[in-house]
Short mmCIF file of C-alpha atoms in Angstrom, two decimals:
data_model
loop_
_atom_site.label_atom_id
_atom_site.label_comp_id
_atom_site.label_asym_id
_atom_site.label_seq_id
_atom_site.Cartn_x
_atom_site.Cartn_y
_atom_site.Cartn_z
CA MET A 1164 42.62 -1.07 -68.25
CA VAL A 1165 44.30 -4.04 -66.54
CA LEU A 1166 44.28 -7.63 -67.78
CA SER A 1167 43.63 -10.05 -64.92
CA LYS A 1168 44.36 -13.76 -65.03
CA SER A 1169 42.57 -16.16 -62.68
CA TRP A 1170 42.65 -19.88 -62.02
CA LEU A 1171 39.14 -21.30 -61.61
CA LEU A 1172 37.88 -24.69 -60.53
CA ALA A 1173 36.64 -26.37 -63.73
CA LYS A 1174 35.26 -29.41 -61.88
CA HIS A 1175 35.26 -30.69 -58.32
CA PHE A 1176 38.10 -33.04 -57.44
CA GLU A 1177 37.48 -36.76 -57.62
CA GLY A 1178 40.24 -38.17 -55.46
CA PHE A 1179 43.55 -36.37 -55.99
CA PRO A 1180 43.33 -33.13 -58.06
CA LYS A 1181 44.30 -33.18 -61.75
CA HIS A 1182 45.40 -30.39 -64.10
CA SER A 1183 42.12 -30.78 -65.98
CA ASP A 1184 40.25 -29.77 -62.80
CA PHE A 1185 41.54 -26.19 -63.24
CA LYS A 1186 40.79 -23.57 -65.89
CA LEU A 1187 42.68 -20.34 -66.64
CA LYS A 1188 40.51 -17.29 -67.28
CA GLU A 1189 41.54 -13.85 -68.54
CA GLU A 1190 39.46 -10.68 -68.24
CA THR A 1191 39.95 -6.93 -68.51
CA LEU A 1192 39.06 -5.13 -65.28
CA PRO A 1193 37.01 -1.91 -65.42
CA PRO A 1194 38.33 1.41 -64.07
CA ILE A 1195 38.12 1.61 -60.30
CA LYS A 1196 35.43 3.70 -58.62
CA ASP A 1197 35.58 5.95 -55.56
CA GLY A 1198 36.24 3.83 -52.47
CA GLU A 1199 37.89 1.02 -54.44
CA VAL A 1200 41.47 -0.16 -54.77
CA LEU A 1201 43.20 -2.12 -57.52
CA ILE A 1202 45.52 -4.76 -56.14
CA GLU A 1203 48.21 -6.80 -57.87
CA ALA A 1204 49.30 -10.21 -56.58
CA VAL A 1205 52.92 -10.59 -55.55
CA TYR A 1206 52.84 -13.90 -53.61
CA PHE A 1207 50.14 -16.55 -53.66
CA SER A 1208 48.90 -18.97 -51.04
CA VAL A 1209 45.45 -19.91 -49.81
CA ASP A 1210 45.57 -16.36 -48.44
CA PRO A 1211 47.10 -14.25 -51.27
CA TYR A 1212 49.48 -11.42 -50.50
CA MET A 1213 49.01 -8.39 -52.74
CA ARG A 1214 50.12 -4.82 -53.39
CA VAL A 1215 47.89 -1.80 -53.97
CA ILE A 1216 48.67 -0.33 -57.41
CA GLU A 1217 45.79 2.14 -57.65
CA SER A 1218 43.49 3.51 -54.97
CA LYS A 1219 40.43 5.67 -54.54
CA ASN A 1220 40.03 4.49 -50.93
CA ASN A 1221 41.73 6.66 -48.30
CA LYS A 1222 42.34 3.63 -46.06
CA PHE A 1223 44.80 2.14 -48.55
CA GLN A 1224 47.64 3.96 -50.24
CA VAL A 1225 49.35 3.04 -53.51
CA GLY A 1226 52.36 0.83 -52.80
CA GLU A 1227 51.05 -0.59 -49.53
CA PHE A 1228 51.01 -4.36 -49.12
CA VAL A 1229 47.85 -6.16 -48.06
CA ILE A 1230 46.55 -9.65 -47.39
CA SER A 1231 43.52 -10.55 -49.52
CA SER A 1232 41.30 -13.57 -50.03
CA ALA A 1233 40.63 -12.67 -53.67
CA GLY A 1234 41.74 -16.12 -54.78
CA TRP A 1235 44.17 -17.27 -57.46
CA THR A 1236 44.07 -14.08 -59.50
CA THR A 1237 46.81 -11.69 -60.64
CA HIS A 1238 44.73 -8.50 -60.24
CA SER A 1239 41.47 -7.67 -58.52
CA ILE A 1240 39.37 -4.71 -57.46
CA SER A 1241 38.19 -4.37 -53.88
CA ASN A 1242 36.13 -1.92 -51.86
CA GLY A 1243 38.53 -2.57 -48.99
CA THR A 1244 36.42 -5.14 -47.18
CA GLY A 1245 38.55 -8.10 -46.19
CA LEU A 1246 41.85 -6.39 -46.98
CA HIS A 1247 44.40 -6.37 -44.16
CA LEU A 1248 47.55 -4.28 -44.09
CA LEU A 1249 50.78 -5.92 -43.03
CA LEU A 1250 52.18 -5.26 -39.58
CA PRO A 1251 53.40 -1.65 -39.34
CA ASN A 1252 57.16 -1.02 -39.37
CA TRP A 1253 57.86 -4.29 -41.18
CA PRO A 1254 61.67 -4.77 -41.02
CA GLU A 1255 63.40 -4.51 -44.39
CA LYS A 1256 65.44 -7.67 -43.78
CA ILE A 1257 62.32 -9.80 -43.28
CA PRO A 1258 60.77 -11.06 -46.58
CA LYS A 1259 57.22 -9.85 -47.02
CA SER A 1260 56.34 -13.31 -48.34
CA LEU A 1261 56.34 -14.40 -44.67
CA ALA A 1262 52.97 -12.65 -44.44
CA VAL A 1263 51.46 -15.82 -45.91
CA GLY A 1264 53.76 -18.12 -43.93
CA ALA A 1265 55.41 -17.84 -40.53
CA LEU A 1266 53.99 -14.32 -40.11
CA GLY A 1267 50.57 -15.18 -41.49
CA LEU A 1268 47.86 -17.78 -40.96
CA PRO A 1269 50.29 -20.76 -40.77
CA GLY A 1270 52.34 -19.05 -38.05
CA LEU A 1271 49.24 -17.97 -36.14
CA THR A 1272 47.81 -21.48 -36.43
CA ALA A 1273 50.97 -22.88 -34.87
CA TYR A 1274 51.11 -20.18 -32.20
CA PHE A 1275 47.55 -20.36 -30.92
CA GLY A 1276 47.00 -24.08 -31.55
CA LEU A 1277 50.06 -25.05 -29.54
CA LEU A 1278 49.89 -22.49 -26.75
CA GLU A 1279 46.13 -22.36 -26.24
CA ILE A 1280 45.16 -26.00 -26.80
CA CYS A 1281 48.28 -28.07 -26.06
CA ARG A 1282 49.43 -25.66 -23.32
CA PRO A 1283 52.97 -27.10 -23.22
CA LYS A 1284 55.08 -26.79 -20.07
CA ALA A 1285 58.86 -26.75 -19.83
CA GLY A 1286 60.20 -30.30 -19.65
CA GLU A 1287 57.24 -31.89 -21.46
CA THR A 1288 57.49 -33.81 -24.73
CA VAL A 1289 55.67 -32.54 -27.81
CA LEU A 1290 54.94 -34.62 -30.93
CA VAL A 1291 54.36 -32.92 -34.30
CA ASN A 1292 53.53 -34.67 -37.57
CA ALA A 1293 53.94 -33.07 -41.01
CA ALA A 1294 56.62 -31.29 -39.01
CA ALA A 1295 58.54 -29.84 -41.98
CA GLY A 1296 55.47 -28.03 -43.30
CA ALA A 1297 54.45 -24.40 -42.88
CA VAL A 1298 52.59 -25.01 -39.61
CA GLY A 1299 54.46 -27.98 -38.14
CA SER A 1300 57.91 -26.40 -38.43
CA VAL A 1301 56.73 -23.36 -36.45
CA VAL A 1302 54.96 -25.52 -33.85
CA GLY A 1303 58.14 -27.44 -33.11
CA GLN A 1304 60.24 -24.31 -32.74
CA ILE A 1305 57.74 -22.61 -30.43
CA ALA A 1306 57.69 -25.76 -28.29
CA LYS A 1307 61.51 -25.56 -28.06
CA ILE A 1308 61.28 -21.89 -27.07
CA LYS A 1309 58.95 -22.99 -24.26
CA GLY A 1310 61.52 -25.51 -23.00
CA CYS A 1311 60.01 -28.74 -24.34
CA LYS A 1312 61.52 -31.82 -25.93
CA VAL A 1313 60.20 -31.95 -29.50
CA VAL A 1314 59.73 -34.97 -31.75
CA GLY A 1315 58.80 -34.51 -35.39
CA CYS A 1316 58.11 -36.76 -38.35
CA ALA A 1317 58.31 -35.96 -42.04
CA GLY A 1318 58.21 -37.73 -45.40
CA SER A 1319 61.82 -37.56 -46.59
CA ASP A 1320 65.36 -37.75 -45.23
CA ASP A 1321 66.01 -34.18 -46.38
CA LYS A 1322 63.06 -32.97 -44.35
CA VAL A 1323 64.26 -34.92 -41.32
CA ALA A 1324 67.66 -33.20 -41.67
CA TYR A 1325 65.87 -29.84 -41.86
CA LEU A 1326 63.98 -30.58 -38.64
CA LYS A 1327 67.25 -31.31 -36.85
CA GLU A 1328 68.68 -28.09 -38.28
CA ILE A 1329 65.90 -25.96 -36.77
CA GLY A 1330 66.16 -27.57 -33.35
CA PHE A 1331 63.93 -30.66 -33.17
CA ASP A 1332 65.36 -33.10 -30.61
CA GLU A 1333 64.23 -36.19 -32.51
CA ALA A 1334 62.95 -36.64 -36.04
CA PHE A 1335 62.24 -39.59 -38.32
CA ASN A 1336 61.02 -40.40 -41.82
CA TYR A 1337 57.64 -42.06 -41.44
CA LYS A 1338 57.80 -43.40 -45.01
CA THR A 1339 60.90 -45.49 -44.36
CA ALA A 1340 60.33 -46.41 -40.70
CA PRO A 1341 59.68 -50.18 -40.51
CA SER A 1342 57.14 -49.57 -37.74
CA LEU A 1343 55.51 -46.24 -36.93
CA GLU A 1344 54.75 -47.46 -33.43
CA GLU A 1345 58.38 -48.41 -32.79
CA ALA A 1346 59.66 -45.16 -34.29
CA LEU A 1347 57.46 -43.15 -31.93
CA LYS A 1348 58.55 -45.24 -28.93
CA LYS A 1349 62.23 -44.92 -29.83
CA ALA A 1350 61.93 -41.13 -30.16
CA SER A 1351 60.29 -40.82 -26.73
CA PRO A 1352 60.14 -44.05 -24.70
CA GLY A 1353 58.15 -42.34 -21.96
CA GLY A 1354 55.39 -41.18 -24.30
CA TYR A 1355 54.06 -37.73 -25.21
CA ASP A 1356 52.46 -34.92 -23.23
CA CYS A 1357 51.30 -32.94 -26.25
CA TYR A 1358 50.47 -33.94 -29.80
CA PHE A 1359 49.93 -31.41 -32.61
CA ASP A 1360 48.15 -33.33 -35.36
CA ASN A 1361 48.24 -32.13 -38.97
CA VAL A 1362 47.72 -35.56 -40.56
CA GLY A 1363 44.99 -37.64 -38.92
CA GLY A 1364 44.27 -41.17 -40.14
CA GLU A 1365 46.46 -44.13 -39.19
CA PHE A 1366 49.20 -41.97 -37.71
CA SER A 1367 46.85 -40.52 -35.11
CA SER A 1368 45.33 -43.85 -34.16
CA ILE A 1369 48.86 -45.08 -33.34
CA ALA A 1370 50.05 -41.86 -31.68
CA LEU A 1371 47.05 -41.73 -29.34
CA LEU A 1372 48.16 -45.00 -27.76
CA GLN A 1373 51.44 -43.38 -26.74
CA MET A 1374 50.06 -40.31 -25.01
CA LYS A 1375 50.85 -39.75 -21.36
CA LYS A 1376 48.21 -39.33 -18.68
CA TYR A 1377 46.35 -36.03 -19.05
CA GLY A 1378 47.93 -35.43 -22.47
CA ARG A 1379 46.63 -32.68 -24.74
CA ILE A 1380 46.01 -33.07 -28.48
CA ALA A 1381 45.46 -30.18 -30.91
CA VAL A 1382 43.79 -31.38 -34.12
CA CYS A 1383 44.81 -28.88 -36.79
CA GLY A 1384 44.26 -30.89 -39.99
CA ALA A 1385 43.90 -34.29 -41.59
CA ILE A 1386 45.91 -34.06 -44.81
CA SER A 1387 46.15 -37.86 -45.08
CA LEU A 1388 42.39 -37.93 -45.67
CA TYR A 1389 41.74 -34.86 -47.84
CA ASN A 1390 41.88 -36.62 -51.20
CA ASP A 1391 40.05 -39.83 -50.34
CA ALA A 1392 37.23 -40.51 -52.77
CA SER A 1393 35.13 -41.89 -49.90
CA PRO A 1394 35.36 -41.12 -46.17
CA GLN A 1395 37.52 -43.42 -44.08
CA LYS A 1396 36.17 -45.07 -40.99
CA GLY A 1397 37.61 -43.35 -37.95
CA PRO A 1398 39.96 -45.16 -35.57
CA TYR A 1399 38.62 -46.47 -32.31
CA VAL A 1400 40.11 -43.86 -29.99
CA GLN A 1401 37.80 -44.01 -26.99
CA PHE A 1402 39.98 -46.37 -24.95
CA PRO A 1403 43.16 -44.23 -24.77
CA LEU A 1404 41.11 -41.05 -24.46
CA VAL A 1405 39.24 -42.39 -21.45
CA MET A 1406 41.96 -44.39 -19.72
CA ASN A 1407 44.60 -41.63 -19.99
CA GLU A 1408 42.05 -38.82 -19.52
CA LEU A 1409 43.25 -37.07 -22.64
CA CYS A 1410 42.00 -33.72 -23.91
CA MET A 1411 41.55 -33.72 -27.71
CA GLU A 1412 40.31 -30.57 -29.45
CA GLY A 1413 39.97 -29.48 -33.05
CA PHE A 1414 40.40 -25.83 -33.94
CA ILE A 1415 40.44 -23.18 -36.64
CA VAL A 1416 42.78 -20.25 -36.07
CA LEU A 1417 40.08 -17.64 -36.74
CA ARG A 1418 38.89 -18.35 -33.19
CA TRP A 1419 41.68 -16.00 -32.05
CA GLN A 1420 41.13 -13.31 -34.69
CA ASN A 1421 40.85 -10.67 -31.96
CA ARG A 1422 44.39 -11.59 -30.79
CA LYS A 1423 45.96 -11.69 -34.25
CA GLU A 1424 48.23 -8.69 -33.69
CA GLU A 1425 49.49 -10.17 -30.41
CA GLY A 1426 50.46 -13.40 -32.14
CA LEU A 1427 52.11 -11.70 -35.13
CA LYS A 1428 54.17 -9.37 -32.93
CA GLN A 1429 55.47 -12.29 -30.87
CA LEU A 1430 56.30 -14.34 -33.96
CA MET A 1431 58.11 -11.35 -35.47
CA THR A 1432 60.08 -10.86 -32.25
CA TRP A 1433 61.20 -14.50 -32.23
CA ILE A 1434 62.27 -14.27 -35.88
CA LEU A 1435 64.27 -11.09 -35.27
CA GLU A 1436 65.90 -12.72 -32.23
CA GLY A 1437 66.86 -15.74 -34.33
CA LYS A 1438 64.77 -18.09 -32.20
CA LEU A 1439 62.31 -18.88 -34.99
CA LYS A 1440 63.70 -19.92 -38.38
CA TYR A 1441 61.75 -20.23 -41.62
CA HIS A 1442 62.02 -21.89 -45.00
CA GLU A 1443 60.02 -21.15 -48.14
CA HIS A 1444 59.39 -23.52 -51.03
CA ILE A 1445 59.01 -21.04 -53.89
CA THR A 1446 57.44 -21.83 -57.27
CA LYS A 1447 57.85 -19.14 -59.91
CA GLY A 1448 55.09 -18.32 -62.39
CA PHE A 1449 51.35 -17.82 -62.05
CA GLU A 1450 50.83 -20.50 -64.70
CA ASN A 1451 52.26 -23.06 -62.26
CA MET A 1452 49.64 -22.50 -59.56
CA PRO A 1453 47.80 -25.84 -60.00
CA ALA A 1454 51.07 -27.82 -60.12
CA ALA A 1455 52.31 -26.09 -56.97
CA PHE A 1456 49.01 -26.77 -55.22
CA MET A 1457 49.13 -30.47 -56.09
CA GLY A 1458 52.77 -30.62 -55.05
CA MET A 1459 51.83 -29.21 -51.66
CA LEU A 1460 49.19 -31.91 -51.22
CA LYS A 1461 51.84 -34.53 -52.05
CA GLY A 1462 54.16 -33.08 -49.42
CA GLU A 1463 56.79 -31.85 -51.88
CA ASN A 1464 57.34 -28.60 -49.98
CA THR A 1465 59.57 -27.92 -47.01
CA GLY A 1466 58.24 -24.97 -45.05
CA LYS A 1467 55.64 -22.75 -46.65
CA ALA A 1468 54.70 -23.30 -50.30
CA ILE A 1469 54.80 -19.88 -52.01
CA ILE A 1470 53.97 -19.03 -55.63
CA THR A 1471 55.33 -15.81 -57.11
CA ALA A 1472 53.50 -13.92 -59.81
#
């Protein structure tokens, strides 16, 4: 018998999440049946990374590592549906925690969102907000690999220093900039060809006015709006979209599920070549899951926020 601990949603968030919105549950799991596997969490994210510790399913062997959407739980039983093995021949020097970061959904989101929607060309200028996060940091580095000038913004001076460290040409702290408009103009006086948007809200309404003719915008997220108690009124964006003939497209990475292996192999190659760097913000302890989640929403993490069991 295995004792499993799980974090559950006690009540829906009203504005920003609170500790009281979460509830810790413990339960004893039954013995596994034929065709099932027992998995133990090693790293947590929105897409938990787990290890098979018992198996009666010939597709999964004990000791193999898998990606699972079982949720915030230390142990779970699965019939194999929805479990995905890591890339074969995973190099020993590459942390397996990257399977929920630069070599997981965040990395794939950056890869396909930038290359398929923004379609950057060498010599163009790419703007990335929330640039020190799990997705934004990979976006900027891929843009550099493709020969672009890259401008990023983040919410602290330490994060700005990190962006410079991983190759961003220009970076600024949007929280201390006297004028967001002036900061964007100073970073790239000629405007922007591509804009990878993780934030939405006021930032986007200002950035859209600085896009070049025929610019491309990939809308990945809107973290500035996620915890609003009531929906914000959207910015009036029609004028710059029409006059500069911009292409603005939202996306979810699952659109390219059939090309997942292609993306992961290329990301792995860039990491092994030293062209793509990564940083993990690690929180230890399953009991700290809610605090780590709220910290991520506040932008406390640099790179991917990871929770260890």
